[in-house]
Coordinates of C-alpha atoms and ligand atoms in Angstrom, one line a residue:
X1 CA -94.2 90.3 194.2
X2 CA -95.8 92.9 192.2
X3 CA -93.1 95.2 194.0
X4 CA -90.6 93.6 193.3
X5 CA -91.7 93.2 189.7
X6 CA -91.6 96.8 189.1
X7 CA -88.4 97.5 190.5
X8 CA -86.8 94.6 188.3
X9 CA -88.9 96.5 186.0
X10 CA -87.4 99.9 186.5
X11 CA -83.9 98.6 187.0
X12 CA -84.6 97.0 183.7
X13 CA -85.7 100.7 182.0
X14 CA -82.2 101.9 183.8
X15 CA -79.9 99.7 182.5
X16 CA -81.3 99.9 178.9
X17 CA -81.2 103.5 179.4
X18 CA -77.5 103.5 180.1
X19 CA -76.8 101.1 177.5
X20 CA -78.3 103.1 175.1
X21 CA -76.4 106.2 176.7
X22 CA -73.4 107.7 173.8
X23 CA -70.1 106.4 174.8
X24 CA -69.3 110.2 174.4
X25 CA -71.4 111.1 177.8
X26 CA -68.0 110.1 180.1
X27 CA -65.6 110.3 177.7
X28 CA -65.8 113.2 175.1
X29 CA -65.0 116.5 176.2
X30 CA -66.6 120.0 174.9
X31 CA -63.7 122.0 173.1
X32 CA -64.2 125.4 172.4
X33 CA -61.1 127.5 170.7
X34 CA -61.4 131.4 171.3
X35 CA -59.3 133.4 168.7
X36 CA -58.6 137.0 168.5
X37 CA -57.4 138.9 165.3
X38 CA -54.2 140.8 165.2
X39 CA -53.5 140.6 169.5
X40 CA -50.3 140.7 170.4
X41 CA -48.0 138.7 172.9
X42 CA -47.8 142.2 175.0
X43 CA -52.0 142.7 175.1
X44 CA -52.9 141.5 177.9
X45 CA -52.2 141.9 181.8
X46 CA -51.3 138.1 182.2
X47 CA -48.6 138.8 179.6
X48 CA -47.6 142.2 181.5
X49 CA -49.3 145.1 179.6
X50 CA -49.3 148.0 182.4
X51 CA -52.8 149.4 181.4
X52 CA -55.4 146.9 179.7
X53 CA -57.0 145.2 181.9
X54 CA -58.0 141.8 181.3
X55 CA -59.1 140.4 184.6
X56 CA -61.5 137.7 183.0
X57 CA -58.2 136.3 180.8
X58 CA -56.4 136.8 183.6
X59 CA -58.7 134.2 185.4
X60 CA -58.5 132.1 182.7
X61 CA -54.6 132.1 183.1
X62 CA -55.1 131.5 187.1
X63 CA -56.9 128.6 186.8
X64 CA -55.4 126.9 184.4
X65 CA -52.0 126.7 182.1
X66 CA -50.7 129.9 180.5
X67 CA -48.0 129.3 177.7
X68 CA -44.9 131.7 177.0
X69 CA -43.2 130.2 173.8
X70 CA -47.1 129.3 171.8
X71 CA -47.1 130.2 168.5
X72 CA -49.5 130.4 165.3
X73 CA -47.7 128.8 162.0
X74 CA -48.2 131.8 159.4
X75 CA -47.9 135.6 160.9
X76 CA -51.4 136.6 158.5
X77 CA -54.9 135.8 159.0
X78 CA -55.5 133.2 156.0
X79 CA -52.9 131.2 155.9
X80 CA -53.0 130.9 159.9
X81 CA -56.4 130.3 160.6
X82 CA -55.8 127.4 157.7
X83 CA -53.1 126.0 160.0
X84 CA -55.2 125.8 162.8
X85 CA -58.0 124.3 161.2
X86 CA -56.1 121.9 159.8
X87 CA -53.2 121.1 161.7
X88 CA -50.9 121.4 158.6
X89 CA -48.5 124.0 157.5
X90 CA -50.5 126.6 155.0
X91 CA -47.8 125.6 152.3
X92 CA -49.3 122.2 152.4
X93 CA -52.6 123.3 151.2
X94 CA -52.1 126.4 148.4
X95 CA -53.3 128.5 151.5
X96 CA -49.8 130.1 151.9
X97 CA -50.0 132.8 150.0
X98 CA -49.5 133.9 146.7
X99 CA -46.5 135.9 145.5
X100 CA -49.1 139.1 145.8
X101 CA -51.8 138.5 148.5
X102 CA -50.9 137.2 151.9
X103 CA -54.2 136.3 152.7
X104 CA -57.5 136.3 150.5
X105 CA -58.7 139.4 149.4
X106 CA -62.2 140.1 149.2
X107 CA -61.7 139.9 145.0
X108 CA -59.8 136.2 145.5
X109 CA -61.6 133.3 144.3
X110 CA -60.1 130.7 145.9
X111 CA -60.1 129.5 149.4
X112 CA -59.0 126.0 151.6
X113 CA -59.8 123.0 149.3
X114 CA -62.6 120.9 150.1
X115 CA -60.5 117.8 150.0
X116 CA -58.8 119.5 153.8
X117 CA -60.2 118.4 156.8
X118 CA -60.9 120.7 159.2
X119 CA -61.2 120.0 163.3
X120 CA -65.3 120.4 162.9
X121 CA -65.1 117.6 159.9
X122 CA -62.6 115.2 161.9
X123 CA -64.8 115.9 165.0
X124 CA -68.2 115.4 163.5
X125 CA -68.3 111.7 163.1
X126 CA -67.7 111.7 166.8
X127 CA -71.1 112.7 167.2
X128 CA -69.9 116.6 167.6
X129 CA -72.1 119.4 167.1
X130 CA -69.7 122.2 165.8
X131 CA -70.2 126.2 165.3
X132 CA -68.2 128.9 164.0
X133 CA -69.1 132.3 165.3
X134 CA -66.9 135.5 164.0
X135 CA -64.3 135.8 161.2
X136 CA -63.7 132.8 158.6
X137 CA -61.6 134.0 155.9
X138 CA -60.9 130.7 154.5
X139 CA -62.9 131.6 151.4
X140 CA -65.8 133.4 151.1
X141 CA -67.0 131.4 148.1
X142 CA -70.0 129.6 148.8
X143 CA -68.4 126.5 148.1
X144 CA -65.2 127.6 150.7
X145 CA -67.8 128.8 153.6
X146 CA -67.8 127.1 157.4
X147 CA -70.8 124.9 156.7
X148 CA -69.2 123.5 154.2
X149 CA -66.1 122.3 156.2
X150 CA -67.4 120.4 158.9
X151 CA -69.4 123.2 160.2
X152 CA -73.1 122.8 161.6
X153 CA -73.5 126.4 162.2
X154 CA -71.7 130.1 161.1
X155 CA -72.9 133.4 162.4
X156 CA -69.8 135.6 161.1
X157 CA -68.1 137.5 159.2
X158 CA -66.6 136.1 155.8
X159 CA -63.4 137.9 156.0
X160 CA -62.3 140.6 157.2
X161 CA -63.9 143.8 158.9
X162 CA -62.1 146.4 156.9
X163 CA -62.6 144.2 153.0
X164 CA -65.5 146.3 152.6
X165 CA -64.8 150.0 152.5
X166 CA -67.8 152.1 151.4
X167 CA -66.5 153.3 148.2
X168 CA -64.9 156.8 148.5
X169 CA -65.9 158.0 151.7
X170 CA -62.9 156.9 154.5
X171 CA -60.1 158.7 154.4
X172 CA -56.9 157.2 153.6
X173 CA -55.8 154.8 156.0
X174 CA -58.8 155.1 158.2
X175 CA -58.8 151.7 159.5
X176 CA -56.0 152.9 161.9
X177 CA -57.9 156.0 163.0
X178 CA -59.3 156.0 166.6
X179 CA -62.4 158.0 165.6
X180 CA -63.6 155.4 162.6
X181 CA -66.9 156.2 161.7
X182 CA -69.5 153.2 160.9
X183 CA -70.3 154.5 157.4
X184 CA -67.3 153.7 156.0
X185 CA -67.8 150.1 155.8
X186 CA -70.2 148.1 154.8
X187 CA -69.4 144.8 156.3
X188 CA -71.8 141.3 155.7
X189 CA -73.1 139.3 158.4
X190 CA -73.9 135.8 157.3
X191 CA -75.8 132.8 159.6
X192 CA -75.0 130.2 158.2
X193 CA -74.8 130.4 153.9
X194 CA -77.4 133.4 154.6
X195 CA -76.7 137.5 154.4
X196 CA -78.6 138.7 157.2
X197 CA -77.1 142.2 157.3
X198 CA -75.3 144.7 155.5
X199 CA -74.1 146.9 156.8
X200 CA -73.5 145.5 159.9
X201 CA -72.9 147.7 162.5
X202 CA -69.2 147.1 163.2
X203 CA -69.9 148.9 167.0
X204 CA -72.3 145.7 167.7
X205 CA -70.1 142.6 166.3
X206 CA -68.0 141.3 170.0
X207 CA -71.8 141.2 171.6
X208 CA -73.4 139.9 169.2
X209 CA -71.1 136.9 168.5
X210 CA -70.5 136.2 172.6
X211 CA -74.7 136.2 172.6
X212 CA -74.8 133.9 169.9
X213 CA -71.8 131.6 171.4
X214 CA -73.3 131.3 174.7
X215 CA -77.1 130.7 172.8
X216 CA -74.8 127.8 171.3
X217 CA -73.4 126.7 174.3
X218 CA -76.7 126.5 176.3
X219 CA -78.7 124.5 172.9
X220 CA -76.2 121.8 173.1
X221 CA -75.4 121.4 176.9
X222 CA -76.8 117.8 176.2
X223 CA -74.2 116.4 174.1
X224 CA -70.5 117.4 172.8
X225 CA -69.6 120.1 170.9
X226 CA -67.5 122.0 169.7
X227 CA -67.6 125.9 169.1
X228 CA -64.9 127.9 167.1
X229 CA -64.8 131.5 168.4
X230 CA -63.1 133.9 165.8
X231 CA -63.4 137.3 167.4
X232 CA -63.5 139.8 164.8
X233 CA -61.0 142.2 166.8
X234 CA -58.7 143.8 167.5
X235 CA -58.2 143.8 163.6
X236 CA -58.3 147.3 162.5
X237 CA -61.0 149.2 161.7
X238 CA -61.6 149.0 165.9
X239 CA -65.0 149.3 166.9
X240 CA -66.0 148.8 170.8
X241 CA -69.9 149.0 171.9
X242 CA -71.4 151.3 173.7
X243 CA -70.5 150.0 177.4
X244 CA -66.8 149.5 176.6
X245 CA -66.4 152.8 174.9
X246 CA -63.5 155.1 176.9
X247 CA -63.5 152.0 179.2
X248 CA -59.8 152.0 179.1
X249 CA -56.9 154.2 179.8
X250 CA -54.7 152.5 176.7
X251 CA -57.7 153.8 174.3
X252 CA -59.4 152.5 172.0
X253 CA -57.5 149.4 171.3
X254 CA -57.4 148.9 174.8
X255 CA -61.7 149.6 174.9
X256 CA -61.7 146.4 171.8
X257 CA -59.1 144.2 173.8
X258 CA -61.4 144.9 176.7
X259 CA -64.4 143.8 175.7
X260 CA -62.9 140.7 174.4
X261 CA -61.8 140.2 177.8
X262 CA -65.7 140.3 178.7
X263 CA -66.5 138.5 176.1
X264 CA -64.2 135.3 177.2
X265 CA -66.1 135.9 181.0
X266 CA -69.0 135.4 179.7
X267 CA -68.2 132.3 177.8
X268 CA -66.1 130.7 180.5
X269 CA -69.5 131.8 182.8
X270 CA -71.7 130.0 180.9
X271 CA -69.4 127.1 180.8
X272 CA -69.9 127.3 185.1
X273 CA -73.5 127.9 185.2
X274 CA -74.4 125.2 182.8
X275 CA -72.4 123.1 184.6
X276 CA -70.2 122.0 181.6
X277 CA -66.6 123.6 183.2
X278 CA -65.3 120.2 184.0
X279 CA -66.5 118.8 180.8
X280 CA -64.8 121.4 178.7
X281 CA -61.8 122.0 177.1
X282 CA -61.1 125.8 176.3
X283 CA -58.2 127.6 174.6
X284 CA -57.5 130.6 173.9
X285 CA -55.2 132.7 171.6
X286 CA -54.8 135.1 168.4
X287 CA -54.1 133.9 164.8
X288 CA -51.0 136.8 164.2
X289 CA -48.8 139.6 166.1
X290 CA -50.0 143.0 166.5
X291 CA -50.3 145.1 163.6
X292 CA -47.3 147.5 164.3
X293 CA -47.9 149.9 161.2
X294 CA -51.8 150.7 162.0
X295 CA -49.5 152.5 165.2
X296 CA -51.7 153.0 167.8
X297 CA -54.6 151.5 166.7
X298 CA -52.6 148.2 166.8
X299 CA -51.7 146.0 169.3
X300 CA -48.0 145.3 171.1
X301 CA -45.9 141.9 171.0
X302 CA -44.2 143.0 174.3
X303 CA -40.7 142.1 174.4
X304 CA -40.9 140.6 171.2
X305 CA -39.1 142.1 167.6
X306 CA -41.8 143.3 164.9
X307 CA -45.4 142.0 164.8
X308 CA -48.2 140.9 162.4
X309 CA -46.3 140.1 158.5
X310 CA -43.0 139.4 160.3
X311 CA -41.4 136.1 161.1
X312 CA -39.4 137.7 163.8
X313 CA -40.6 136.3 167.1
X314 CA -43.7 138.8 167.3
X315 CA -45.3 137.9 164.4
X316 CA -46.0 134.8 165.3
X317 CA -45.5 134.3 168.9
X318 CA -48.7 134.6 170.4
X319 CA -50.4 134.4 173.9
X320 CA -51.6 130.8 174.9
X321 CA -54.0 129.8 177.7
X322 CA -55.6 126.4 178.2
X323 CA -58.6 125.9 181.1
X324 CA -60.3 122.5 182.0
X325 CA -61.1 122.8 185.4
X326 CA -59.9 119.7 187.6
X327 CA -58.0 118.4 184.5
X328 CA -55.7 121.1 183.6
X329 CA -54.0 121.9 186.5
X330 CA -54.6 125.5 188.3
X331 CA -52.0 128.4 187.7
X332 CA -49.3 126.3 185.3
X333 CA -46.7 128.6 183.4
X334 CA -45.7 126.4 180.2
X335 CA -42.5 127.0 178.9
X336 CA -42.4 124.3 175.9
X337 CA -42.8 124.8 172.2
X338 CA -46.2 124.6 171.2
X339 CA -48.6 125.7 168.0
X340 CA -51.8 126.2 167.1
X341 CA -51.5 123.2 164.4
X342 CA -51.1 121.0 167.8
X343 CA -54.7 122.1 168.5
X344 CA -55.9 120.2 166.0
X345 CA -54.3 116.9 167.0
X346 CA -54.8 117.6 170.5
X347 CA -58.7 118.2 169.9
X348 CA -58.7 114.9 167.6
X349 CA -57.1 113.0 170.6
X350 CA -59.4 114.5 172.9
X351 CA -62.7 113.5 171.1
X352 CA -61.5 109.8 170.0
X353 CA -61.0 110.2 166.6
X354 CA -58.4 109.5 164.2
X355 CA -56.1 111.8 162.4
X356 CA -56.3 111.5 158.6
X357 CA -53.2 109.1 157.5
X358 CA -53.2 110.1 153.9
X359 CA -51.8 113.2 154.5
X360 CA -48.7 114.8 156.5
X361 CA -50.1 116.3 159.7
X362 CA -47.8 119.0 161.3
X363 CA -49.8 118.9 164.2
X364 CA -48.6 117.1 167.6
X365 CA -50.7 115.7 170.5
X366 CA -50.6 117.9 173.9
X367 CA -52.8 116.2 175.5
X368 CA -50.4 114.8 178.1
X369 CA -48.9 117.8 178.5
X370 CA -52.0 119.6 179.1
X371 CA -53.0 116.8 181.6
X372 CA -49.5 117.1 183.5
X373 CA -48.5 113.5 182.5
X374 CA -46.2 114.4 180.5
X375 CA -43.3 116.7 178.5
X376 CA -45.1 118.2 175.4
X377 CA -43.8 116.4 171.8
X378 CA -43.0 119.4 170.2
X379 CA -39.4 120.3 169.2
X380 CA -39.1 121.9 166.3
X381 CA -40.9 125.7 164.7
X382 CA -41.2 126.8 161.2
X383 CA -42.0 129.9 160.5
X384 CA -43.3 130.7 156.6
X385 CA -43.9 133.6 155.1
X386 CA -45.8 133.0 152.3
X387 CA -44.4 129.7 150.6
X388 CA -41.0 130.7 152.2
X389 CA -39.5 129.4 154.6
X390 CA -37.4 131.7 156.3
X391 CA -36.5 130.8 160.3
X392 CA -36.5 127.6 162.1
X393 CA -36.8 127.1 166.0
X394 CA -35.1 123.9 167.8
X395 CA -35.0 124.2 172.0
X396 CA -34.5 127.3 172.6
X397 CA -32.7 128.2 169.2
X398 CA -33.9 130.2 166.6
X399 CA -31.9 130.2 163.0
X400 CA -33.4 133.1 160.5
X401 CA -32.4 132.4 156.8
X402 CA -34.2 135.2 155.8
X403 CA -36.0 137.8 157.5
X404 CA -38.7 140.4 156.2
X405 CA -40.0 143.3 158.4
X406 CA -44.3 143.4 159.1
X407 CA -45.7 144.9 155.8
X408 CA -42.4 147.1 155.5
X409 CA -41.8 148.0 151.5
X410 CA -38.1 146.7 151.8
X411 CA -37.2 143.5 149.9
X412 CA -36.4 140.5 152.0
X413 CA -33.1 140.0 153.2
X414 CA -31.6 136.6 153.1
X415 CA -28.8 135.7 155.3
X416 CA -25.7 133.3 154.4
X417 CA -24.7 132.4 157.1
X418 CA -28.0 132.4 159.0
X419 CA -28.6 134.5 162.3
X420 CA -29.3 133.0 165.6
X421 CA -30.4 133.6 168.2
X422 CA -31.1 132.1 171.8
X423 CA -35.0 133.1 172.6
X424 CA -34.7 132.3 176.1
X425 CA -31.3 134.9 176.8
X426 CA -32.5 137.1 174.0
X427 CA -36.4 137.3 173.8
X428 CA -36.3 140.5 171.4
X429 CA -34.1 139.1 168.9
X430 CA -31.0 141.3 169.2
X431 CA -27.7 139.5 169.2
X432 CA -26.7 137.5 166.8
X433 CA -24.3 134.4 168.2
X434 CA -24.0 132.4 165.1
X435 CA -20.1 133.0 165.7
X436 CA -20.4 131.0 168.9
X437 CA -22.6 128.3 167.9
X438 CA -21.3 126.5 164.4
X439 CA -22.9 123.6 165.7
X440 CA -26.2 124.8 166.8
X441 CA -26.1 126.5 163.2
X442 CA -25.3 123.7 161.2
X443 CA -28.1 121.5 163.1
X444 CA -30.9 124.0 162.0
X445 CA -29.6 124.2 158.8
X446 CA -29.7 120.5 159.0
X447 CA -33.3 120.6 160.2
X448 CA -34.6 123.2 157.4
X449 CA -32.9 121.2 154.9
X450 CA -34.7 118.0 155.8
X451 CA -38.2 119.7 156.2
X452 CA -38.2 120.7 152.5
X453 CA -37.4 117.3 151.6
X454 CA -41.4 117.0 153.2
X455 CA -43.2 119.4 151.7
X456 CA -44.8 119.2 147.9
X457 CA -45.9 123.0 147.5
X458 CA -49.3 122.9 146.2
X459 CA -50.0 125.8 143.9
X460 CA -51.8 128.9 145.3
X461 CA -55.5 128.7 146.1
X462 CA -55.3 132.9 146.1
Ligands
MG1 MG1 -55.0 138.4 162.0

C-alpha cells in the first residue's frame, strides 16, 4: 500500500513536473543567424573559390540546404543589417541612407528607431534568451545599442572595425593593406552598454566573439535562444590571429575568411556536443558583396557583376546556407528567390510568435521551404540604393532602372528603357534583351510602379 502510495506519489511529482514544463521545450527551436561583413558570393569553396578553403562551411552546406539566388536587401552594412533585423526594406525605417552616408558613420547620431522591432524583441516574449556577439552598427548611441532592441546580451563592436583610425598615423588607404598594423586603430569593445577595451586588439576579435558565442550557447542549453553572430570580418582593415596567420594560399583575406570558417565549426560543434543540433536552426550568410575597390584585401562575388555599393547582382547577392539536422534535409541546392528580410518571418514562424500587423513586413515565411513541404513564397527582389530604387527581380528576370557601380565616383546612370537581364542564362549581367522581352519589361516596370505605391519614405535617421 505504502508502495503503491509512493509511486502514485511520484507519478503525481511527474505529471506536475511536465505540466509545469514550457510549451517551448518540444516546440521552439534555438535560431542562431551567423553573418559575415563584406564576403562575397565567390568566397567560399561551396560557392567554387579554387583556393580558400572552407571545409567547416562546406559541411555546413553538406548537411543541409545551400541557396544560389539568396540575397541581403541593401548592398552596405547599415541599411542591411536593419533589413535583416527587421524584416522591412531599410527605406521603411530612415535607415536607407542619407543623400551623403550610406551607412552610419561613427560622427552620425542617429540609428534604427526604437519604435522597430527587431527578431530579438519579436522573439523575447516567446520566452527567448537572445545575444548579439560582433558588429551592430545600427546606432552606436546608447539609446540605438543591441540591449536596447530586444537584446539580453552584446559583446561587440558598435560599428565598424576601421571607424576608429588612430589619428594621423595609417597611411592613406591602409585599411586595404595586407600588412595593417594594430596601432592604427583604436577600436571599442563593449559587453553589453559597457567599454571594456580600447584599443582592442583587432588580431584577437573572430576568437574572442566564437568563445563568447559558444559560452552563450552552453549557459542557455536549457531553454531557447537565440544568438545573432555579426562576424566583424572580412570587412577591411583584415586582421587574422595568430594560428590563422599565412594559413592560406589566397592571403590574407583568405587567412580572415578562414578563420571564420573555424569559427562557424566551432559553433556548429558546440551545437553537437551539447546536444542542441536537432533543436537548432542555423543560417548563415554576409550582409553585402565584396568590397571590390579595397582590391586584394577584398573579397570576390564570383560570377557575379560589381560587389559591395552596387545593385548589380554582386552587391547584393550573397551566399546562403541553412542546417537543422533531421529537419532540413541533407545536401539541398536551393534555387528560389530568397532574402535575408525572410529571416525575420521565418524566425517569427519558427518560435510561435506573431508578426507585427501595424506595419508592412517585407519579409516572407520559408519555413516550408526550409522543411521540404513546400515552394518558397518569394517572387519578387528590390534592390535599393540608398532611398532609390533602382532594379527589380521577378523569376528569373532582373529589370535595372538605374545602375550605379560599388563606391565608383561616377554619377548614376538611369536607363529609359530599363535593362534586362535573365540571371539564370546571364549570371554576370552582360547582355541586355530588353529588345526581346517588351513584355517581361513592361511587367517589372509594372511591379516597380506598384511597390512605390507601398512605401512612405521615412526621413533619414543618418
Ligand atoms: Mg558589410
Amino acid at each position: 500500500m505504502m508502495i503503491k502510495t509512493f509511486r502514485g506519489y511520484l507519478l503525481a511529482v511527474l505529471f506536475a513536473f511536465l505540466l509545469a514544463m514550457p510549451a517551448y521545450a518540444a516546440t521552439q527551436p534555438n535560431i542562431v543567424i551567423i553573418l559575415a561583413d563584406d564576403l562575397g558570393y565567390g568566397d567560399l569553396s561551396c560557392y567554387g573559390h579554387p583556393s580558400i578553403r572552407t571545409p567547416n562551411l562546406d559541411r555546413m552546406a553538406a548537411e543541409g540546404m545551400r541557396f544560389t539566388d539568396f540575397y541581403v536587401a541593401a548592398c552596405v552594412c547599415t541599411p542591411s543589417r536593419t533589413a535583416l533585423m527587421t524584416g522591412r526594406l531599410p527605406i521603411r525605417s530612415g535607415m536607407a541612407g542619407s543623400k551623403t552616408n550610406s551607412v552610419l558613420m561613427a560622427y552620425s547620431q542617429g540609428g534604427l528607431p526604437t519604435s522597430e522591432i527587431t527578431i530579438a524583441a519579436a522573439l523575447k516574449p516567446k520566452g527567448y534568451t537572445t545575444a548579439c556577439i560582433g558588429k551592430w552598427h545600427l546606432g552606436h548611441e546608447p539609446e540605438y545599442l543591441p540591449t536596447h532592441h530586444g537584446f539580453d546580451y552584446f559583446y561587440g563592436l558598435r560599428y565598424s572595425n576601421d571607424m576608429e583610425p588612430t589619428k594621423g598615423i595609417m597611411p592613406k588607404n591602409g585599411s586595404a593593406s595586407l600588412e595593417p598594423k594594430l596601432e592604427w586603430w583604436k577600436a571599442t569593445l563593449l559587453r553589453n552598454d559597457k567599454i571594456i577595451e580600447q584599443p582592442t586588439d583587432l588580431s584577437t576579435l573572430t576568437p574572442r566573439y566564437t568563445k563568447e558565442a559558444i559560452q552563450f550557447i552552453k549557459q542557455n542549453k536549457k531553454k531557447p535562444f537565440f544568438l545573432y553572430f555579426a562576424h566583424t570580418y572580412p570587412h577591411v582593415p583584415l586582421f587574422a590571429s595568430k594560428d590563422f596567420k599565412k594559413h592560406s594560399t589566397r592571403g590574407l583575406y583568405g587567412d580572415v575568411v578562414e578563420e571564420l570558417d573555424w569559427s562557424v565549426g566551432q559553433v556548429l560543434d558546440t551545437l553537437r556536443k551539447e546536444g542542441l543540433a536537432e533543436n537548432t536552426f542555423v543560417f548563415f550568410t554576409s550582409d553585402n558583396g565584396p568590397w571590390l575597390i579595397k582590391n586584394l584585401a577584398g573579397g570576390s562575388a564570383g560570377p557575379l557583376k560589381d560587389g559591395k555599393g552596387s545593385t548589380w547582382e554582386g552587391g547584393m547577392r550573397e551566399p546562403g546556407i541553412a542546417w537543422w539536422p533531421g529537419k532540413i534535409k541533407a545536401n539541398v541546392l536551393n534555387h528560389e528567390l530568397a532574402c535575408t528580410m525572410d529571416l525575420f518571418s521565418t524566425c517569427l514562424s519558427l518560435a510561435g510568435a506573431t508578426p507585427p500587423s501595424d506595419r508592412v513586413i517585407d519579409g516572407v515565411d520559408m519555413t516550408s521551404m526550409l522543411l521540404g513541404k513546400g515552394h518558397g513564397q518569394r517572387n519578387v527582389m528590390f534592390y535599393y540604393f540608398r532611398d532609390e530604387l533602382f532594379a527589380v527581380r521577378k523569376g528569373s528576370f532582373k529589370a535595372h532602372f538605374n545602375t550605379r557601380s560599388g563606391y565608383s565616383r561616377e554619377p548614376m546612370e538611369n536607363h529609359n528603357p530599363p535593362l534586362l537581364f535573365q540571371l539564370e542564362n546571364d549570371p554576370g549581367e552582360k547582355f541586355n534583351v530588353a529588345a526581346e522581352h517588351p513584355d517581361v519589361v513592361a511587367d517589372l516596370q509594372r511591379e516597380f510602379e506598384q511597390h512605390q505605391k507601398t512605401v512612405v519614405p521615412v526621413k533619414a535617421q543618418y
